[in-house]
């Protein structure tokens, strides 16, 4: 008969006896000390031998059988199952994991991702959230894959009134970030060639490449993406920021928008991805209407935007408006995916929109950001002297370009600023194909979304000293 | 001089006059009535002609200039910009959008996606949420792309204690649903061949295909996925549910788990995706330890699970544990993506875990579901008579297999149940390659997660009558 080695552990923290016995037997099978096919001792005899109760042995045997270490045969007991261990842990042929980089401690952060979270309407948001959490238990159940219908309705109404977007709520898809939504669209277009603005955002190119598209750069001039260069590129999809080109701030004029739509209409299946980021923070008369609105609901434009910048970066609610012709392919590919946004947050946002809080919040935030932008440009002008600096793209938040024609070269401006504790990027840092697009020299990108008002004057002095 | 047509609209709801004038001029440019290059009337003369204030005309001109309809030339006024309209709205070459299907009104819903949202710990969750919303404004800022570090720490500790998962918090990725996370892993493995359990979940195959993998079915037997068939399939990636195979409920024995790991170790780069769904709801002694724990943190296993089923479907927080060798490729592809989960929900969950609420919630939910499962099987046995029915896979929630050897064929069982208002699926409905895997006949899948306790007895009578 098989000999079972078992040493009982005692004291607080020791596992229950059945668990100890289970582990001892499994370890002996794993080590090859109990051979496959052999009959285990009867429960009563093993219990007597080890000084355990029959119940304890029975429990351990049941557990071993449930996990496939032993097989129970009716009326003959338990037998050891065949077990051939895994080899030495195989390593995947991949590089070592890079350590996460620590955030440098900057004195002033002028990177473009920042927003002022102090503007977040805590009280209102919290009140609505509480109201929903106690009052709407049905929100725990599965929602619509594209997002709750009433939220999509509220978004469609907001977009119609403020962005000239022409759509039905059925065309709206709510998701946890523009990146997620762009990834879905990218999967529908896998294998295609996408044109991206140069200079431009880095992330959309990365997402489209991850989705299986081939990406190429197309130059931007003072009116945004160049449609002639787009047509010559051979791309059949384009990612654009017509309301406020990132990072140059160029606004695409109506004539060029029409040219972009003509490009899309000139061959079947061409698609424009319009990222309308930051259009909520236009400081002029009103935001420009969207390219989507010009194309219409059946047109070739996917409109993308987010609440993460206008509310708070940690609130992950973005949306896109699909053209009617893409709804079928979208639903057949992703119609079974669950929405990625918690329904409590969806419904909090819906009420926040429908009760007018969002429009009021934007008006307030817009005022704050505009004042900050003006304070920043004035402080810089005061520090550098009249006419020494030029500013571009300051009509829409939350960044602008600063050009210093009499200053050091761009790379030196960036280096000196960073050495003085100011986090900022040069315009050429956003180039996809460095040198291909003619760009203004001596130019840096200043994001002021997260800049404290009290820091504006000292920052201007620090930059003056650095340059 | 150009002639501008303008008819003033009045009354409540009419847009401001500058907006009306802006629209009229833009419409005339779009219609070709104002030719490119022509000089617009001076502001004063147009104001006098149309009976508007000079300010109104000036505002409209500035708006038209900002959008590229007019060009302002210093000291000579405004000129019409060239505009060539888009062609007729191009249609994408895609099918019409299918209408969203209305949910049928079922008397009893035994589909497998349901959970009992009545078990959700509203009071505790709400209290933590409130505490965070007012007390932690820093949670509005961007978080870590893989999810907040302290939440990943809490998840790693939970997994170590309850699922035998061996990992560092740096290996944990938090995301808005298993589908989202599976899509990311899928993108890293694009172009590979994935094996999926047959019968099995439909959605993972869809997601992997959407991510660019080729998917093929591998048969399941009473011990789960067949490793011999896997080796013969030529796949280099496999998606498995070893703790509770979906839908058969088979538990993969230790020997077969080891065989699966040997398969992965036999060629470089092979990968196992372990979906540990519903393992929280094991009704026996304790849940089986994970395949990941057997493989170790450097092994070839990606472990996936979710809180959406154990808390509520509308709360979108899932996670995966990557093997150390995949961290580098994962971070270089997705390290710049923002996390898809709101930080308030992340932190609510963290405190819920750390304060022990989650383990207590699971114990309570497990008790409820077990009682429901027992009530269901007993009611069915009582209705059909002793020995008439067989049940499989009932040791782990939230569904089981019912076999009725003396009953009608499976398809007829499903049809008759549905006709009687009972929503359920047949076992063969989960087949990827119908007929290839030998399956028990007369078998349906009963999900009891959302079944009301009061419905159990009448449901058994309805099924008895139908079959």
PDB file of C-alpha atoms in Angstrom, chain B residues 254-400:
ATOM      1  CA  UNK B 254      -4.371  18.991 -12.716  1.00  0.00           C
ATOM      2  CA  UNK B 255      -2.802  16.549 -15.171  1.00  0.00           C
ATOM      3  CA  UNK B 256      -4.449  18.170 -18.127  1.00  0.00           C
ATOM      4  CA  UNK B 257      -3.489  21.629 -16.904  1.00  0.00           C
ATOM      5  CA  UNK B 258       0.104  20.466 -16.841  1.00  0.00           C
ATOM      6  CA  UNK B 259      -0.290  19.102 -20.365  1.00  0.00           C
ATOM      7  CA  UNK B 260      -1.558  22.503 -21.486  1.00  0.00           C
ATOM      8  CA  UNK B 261       1.507  24.169 -19.981  1.00  0.00           C
ATOM      9  CA  UNK B 262       3.758  21.619 -21.658  1.00  0.00           C
ATOM     10  CA  UNK B 263       2.108  22.443 -24.968  1.00  0.00           C
ATOM     11  CA  UNK B 264       2.837  26.134 -24.377  1.00  0.00           C
ATOM     12  CA  UNK B 265       6.456  25.411 -23.459  1.00  0.00           C
ATOM     13  CA  UNK B 266       7.084  23.220 -26.497  1.00  0.00           C
ATOM     14  CA  UNK B 267       7.492  26.135 -28.926  1.00  0.00           C
ATOM     15  CA  UNK B 268       8.570  29.725 -28.341  1.00  0.00           C
ATOM     16  CA  UNK B 269       5.904  32.387 -28.050  1.00  0.00           C
ATOM     17  CA  UNK B 270       2.930  30.105 -27.408  1.00  0.00           C
ATOM     18  CA  UNK B 271       0.367  31.741 -25.168  1.00  0.00           C
ATOM     19  CA  UNK B 272      -2.563  30.597 -23.018  1.00  0.00           C
ATOM     20  CA  UNK B 273      -5.398  33.030 -22.274  1.00  0.00           C
ATOM     21  CA  UNK B 274      -7.073  31.800 -19.077  1.00  0.00           C
ATOM     22  CA  UNK B 275     -10.531  33.274 -18.556  1.00  0.00           C
ATOM     23  CA  UNK B 276     -11.370  32.632 -14.900  1.00  0.00           C
ATOM     24  CA  UNK B 277     -14.993  33.831 -15.162  1.00  0.00           C
ATOM     25  CA  UNK B 278     -17.358  32.944 -12.313  1.00  0.00           C
ATOM     26  CA  UNK B 279     -14.664  31.248 -10.255  1.00  0.00           C
ATOM     27  CA  UNK B 280     -15.787  33.434  -7.331  1.00  0.00           C
ATOM     28  CA  UNK B 281     -18.998  31.425  -7.248  1.00  0.00           C
ATOM     29  CA  UNK B 282     -17.663  27.971  -6.593  1.00  0.00           C
ATOM     30  CA  UNK B 283     -19.970  26.228  -4.145  1.00  0.00           C
ATOM     31  CA  UNK B 284     -17.641  23.440  -3.089  1.00  0.00           C
ATOM     32  CA  UNK B 285     -14.796  23.584  -0.626  1.00  0.00           C
ATOM     33  CA  UNK B 286     -12.993  26.397  -2.382  1.00  0.00           C
ATOM     34  CA  UNK B 287     -12.286  27.515  -5.943  1.00  0.00           C
ATOM     35  CA  UNK B 288      -9.608  25.626  -7.832  1.00  0.00           C
ATOM     36  CA  UNK B 289      -6.320  27.478  -8.063  1.00  0.00           C
ATOM     37  CA  UNK B 290      -5.642  29.114 -11.398  1.00  0.00           C
ATOM     38  CA  UNK B 291      -3.615  27.799 -14.301  1.00  0.00           C
ATOM     39  CA  UNK B 292      -1.611  31.026 -14.049  1.00  0.00           C
ATOM     40  CA  UNK B 293      -0.490  30.090 -10.532  1.00  0.00           C
ATOM     41  CA  UNK B 294       0.719  26.742 -11.811  1.00  0.00           C
ATOM     42  CA  UNK B 295       2.644  28.434 -14.618  1.00  0.00           C
ATOM     43  CA  UNK B 296       4.148  31.153 -12.417  1.00  0.00           C
ATOM     44  CA  UNK B 297       4.627  34.829 -13.151  1.00  0.00           C
ATOM     45  CA  UNK B 298       7.113  34.137 -15.939  1.00  0.00           C
ATOM     46  CA  UNK B 299       4.950  31.418 -17.475  1.00  0.00           C
ATOM     47  CA  UNK B 300       3.004  31.614 -20.720  1.00  0.00           C
ATOM     48  CA  UNK B 301      -0.402  32.456 -19.203  1.00  0.00           C
ATOM     49  CA  UNK B 302      -2.464  35.645 -19.418  1.00  0.00           C
ATOM     50  CA  UNK B 303      -5.048  35.502 -16.625  1.00  0.00           C
ATOM     51  CA  UNK B 304      -8.317  37.387 -17.230  1.00  0.00           C
ATOM     52  CA  UNK B 305     -11.242  38.077 -14.925  1.00  0.00           C
ATOM     53  CA  UNK B 306     -13.829  40.715 -14.126  1.00  0.00           C
ATOM     54  CA  UNK B 307     -15.734  42.416 -11.338  1.00  0.00           C
ATOM     55  CA  UNK B 308     -18.673  43.059 -13.661  1.00  0.00           C
ATOM     56  CA  UNK B 309     -20.230  39.689 -12.864  1.00  0.00           C
ATOM     57  CA  UNK B 310     -19.454  39.571  -9.162  1.00  0.00           C
ATOM     58  CA  UNK B 311     -20.578  43.173  -8.487  1.00  0.00           C
ATOM     59  CA  UNK B 312     -22.872  44.342 -11.296  1.00  0.00           C
ATOM     60  CA  UNK B 313     -22.797  44.137 -15.095  1.00  0.00           C
ATOM     61  CA  UNK B 314     -22.964  47.914 -15.439  1.00  0.00           C
ATOM     62  CA  UNK B 315     -19.768  48.392 -13.408  1.00  0.00           C
ATOM     63  CA  UNK B 316     -17.083  48.004 -16.003  1.00  0.00           C
ATOM     64  CA  UNK B 317     -13.947  46.914 -14.179  1.00  0.00           C
ATOM     65  CA  UNK B 318     -12.028  43.892 -15.369  1.00  0.00           C
ATOM     66  CA  UNK B 319      -8.362  43.002 -15.106  1.00  0.00           C
ATOM     67  CA  UNK B 320      -5.711  40.795 -16.555  1.00  0.00           C
ATOM     68  CA  UNK B 321      -2.374  39.544 -15.281  1.00  0.00           C
ATOM     69  CA  UNK B 322       0.305  39.562 -17.960  1.00  0.00           C
ATOM     70  CA  UNK B 323       3.295  37.245 -17.840  1.00  0.00           C
ATOM     71  CA  UNK B 324       6.505  39.206 -17.226  1.00  0.00           C
ATOM     72  CA  UNK B 325       7.691  38.502 -20.756  1.00  0.00           C
ATOM     73  CA  UNK B 326       4.678  40.262 -22.268  1.00  0.00           C
ATOM     74  CA  UNK B 327       5.054  43.460 -20.225  1.00  0.00           C
ATOM     75  CA  UNK B 328       7.625  44.992 -22.546  1.00  0.00           C
ATOM     76  CA  UNK B 329       5.627  44.477 -25.760  1.00  0.00           C
ATOM     77  CA  UNK B 330       2.422  45.500 -23.980  1.00  0.00           C
ATOM     78  CA  UNK B 331       3.879  48.752 -22.695  1.00  0.00           C
ATOM     79  CA  UNK B 332       5.506  49.681 -25.949  1.00  0.00           C
ATOM     80  CA  UNK B 333       2.206  49.169 -27.802  1.00  0.00           C
ATOM     81  CA  UNK B 334      -0.273  50.463 -25.216  1.00  0.00           C
ATOM     82  CA  UNK B 335       1.774  52.287 -22.573  1.00  0.00           C
ATOM     83  CA  UNK B 336       0.538  55.650 -23.808  1.00  0.00           C
ATOM     84  CA  UNK B 337      -3.154  54.668 -23.753  1.00  0.00           C
ATOM     85  CA  UNK B 338      -5.113  56.150 -20.857  1.00  0.00           C
ATOM     86  CA  UNK B 339      -6.807  53.703 -18.519  1.00  0.00           C
ATOM     87  CA  UNK B 340     -10.399  53.083 -19.551  1.00  0.00           C
ATOM     88  CA  UNK B 341     -11.804  53.049 -16.008  1.00  0.00           C
ATOM     89  CA  UNK B 342     -12.805  56.191 -14.113  1.00  0.00           C
ATOM     90  CA  UNK B 343     -10.461  56.676 -11.171  1.00  0.00           C
ATOM     91  CA  UNK B 344     -13.371  57.228  -8.780  1.00  0.00           C
ATOM     92  CA  UNK B 345     -14.626  53.744  -9.600  1.00  0.00           C
ATOM     93  CA  UNK B 346     -11.111  52.338  -9.381  1.00  0.00           C
ATOM     94  CA  UNK B 347     -10.643  53.807  -5.934  1.00  0.00           C
ATOM     95  CA  UNK B 348     -14.115  52.799  -4.762  1.00  0.00           C
ATOM     96  CA  UNK B 349     -13.270  49.238  -5.717  1.00  0.00           C
ATOM     97  CA  UNK B 350      -9.857  49.444  -4.041  1.00  0.00           C
ATOM     98  CA  UNK B 351     -11.339  50.440  -0.695  1.00  0.00           C
ATOM     99  CA  UNK B 352     -14.100  47.889  -1.163  1.00  0.00           C
ATOM    100  CA  UNK B 353     -11.424  45.211  -1.545  1.00  0.00           C
ATOM    101  CA  UNK B 354      -9.049  46.454   1.140  1.00  0.00           C
ATOM    102  CA  UNK B 355     -11.708  46.856   3.794  1.00  0.00           C
ATOM    103  CA  UNK B 356     -12.857  43.273   3.291  1.00  0.00           C
ATOM    104  CA  UNK B 357     -16.253  44.157   1.809  1.00  0.00           C
ATOM    105  CA  UNK B 358     -15.598  42.224  -1.367  1.00  0.00           C
ATOM    106  CA  UNK B 359     -14.853  38.916   0.329  1.00  0.00           C
ATOM    107  CA  UNK B 360     -17.934  39.333   2.544  1.00  0.00           C
ATOM    108  CA  UNK B 361     -20.045  40.288  -0.467  1.00  0.00           C
ATOM    109  CA  UNK B 362     -18.872  37.191  -2.330  1.00  0.00           C
ATOM    110  CA  UNK B 363     -19.640  34.929   0.618  1.00  0.00           C
ATOM    111  CA  UNK B 364     -23.157  36.313   0.769  1.00  0.00           C
ATOM    112  CA  UNK B 365     -23.696  36.139  -2.997  1.00  0.00           C
ATOM    113  CA  UNK B 366     -22.275  32.626  -3.146  1.00  0.00           C
ATOM    114  CA  UNK B 367     -24.733  31.492  -0.489  1.00  0.00           C
ATOM    115  CA  UNK B 368     -27.641  33.038  -2.362  1.00  0.00           C
ATOM    116  CA  UNK B 369     -26.663  31.553  -5.699  1.00  0.00           C
ATOM    117  CA  UNK B 370     -26.032  28.139  -4.230  1.00  0.00           C
ATOM    118  CA  UNK B 371     -29.452  28.169  -2.594  1.00  0.00           C
ATOM    119  CA  UNK B 372     -30.992  29.181  -5.904  1.00  0.00           C
ATOM    120  CA  UNK B 373     -29.145  26.437  -7.769  1.00  0.00           C
ATOM    121  CA  UNK B 374     -30.308  23.832  -5.240  1.00  0.00           C
ATOM    122  CA  UNK B 375     -33.863  25.138  -5.326  1.00  0.00           C
ATOM    123  CA  UNK B 376     -33.868  24.984  -9.123  1.00  0.00           C
ATOM    124  CA  UNK B 377     -32.516  21.451  -9.393  1.00  0.00           C
ATOM    125  CA  UNK B 378     -34.844  20.221  -6.619  1.00  0.00           C
ATOM    126  CA  UNK B 379     -37.883  21.848  -8.189  1.00  0.00           C
ATOM    127  CA  UNK B 380     -37.030  20.322 -11.550  1.00  0.00           C
ATOM    128  CA  UNK B 381     -36.454  16.898 -10.008  1.00  0.00           C
ATOM    129  CA  UNK B 382     -39.752  17.159  -8.189  1.00  0.00           C
ATOM    130  CA  UNK B 383     -41.572  18.166 -11.377  1.00  0.00           C
ATOM    131  CA  UNK B 384     -40.029  15.533 -13.656  1.00  0.00           C
ATOM    132  CA  UNK B 385     -39.777  12.724 -11.118  1.00  0.00           C
ATOM    133  CA  UNK B 386     -36.736  11.045  -9.573  1.00  0.00           C
ATOM    134  CA  UNK B 387     -33.965  10.095 -12.001  1.00  0.00           C
ATOM    135  CA  UNK B 388     -35.582  11.686 -15.047  1.00  0.00           C
ATOM    136  CA  UNK B 389     -33.083  14.550 -15.255  1.00  0.00           C
ATOM    137  CA  UNK B 390     -29.299  14.783 -15.027  1.00  0.00           C
ATOM    138  CA  UNK B 391     -27.412  17.928 -14.024  1.00  0.00           C
ATOM    139  CA  UNK B 392     -23.812  18.842 -14.855  1.00  0.00           C
ATOM    140  CA  UNK B 393     -21.464  21.680 -13.971  1.00  0.00           C
ATOM    141  CA  UNK B 394     -23.485  22.851 -10.995  1.00  0.00           C
ATOM    142  CA  UNK B 395     -20.520  23.229  -8.601  1.00  0.00           C
ATOM    143  CA  UNK B 396     -19.647  26.715  -9.924  1.00  0.00           C
ATOM    144  CA  UNK B 397     -22.047  29.539 -10.727  1.00  0.00           C
ATOM    145  CA  UNK B 398     -24.044  30.791 -12.447  1.00  0.00           C
ATOM    146  CA  UNK B 399     -25.323  28.186 -14.896  1.00  0.00           C
ATOM    147  CA  UNK B 400     -25.639  24.432 -15.213  1.00  0.00           C
TER     148      UNK B 400
END
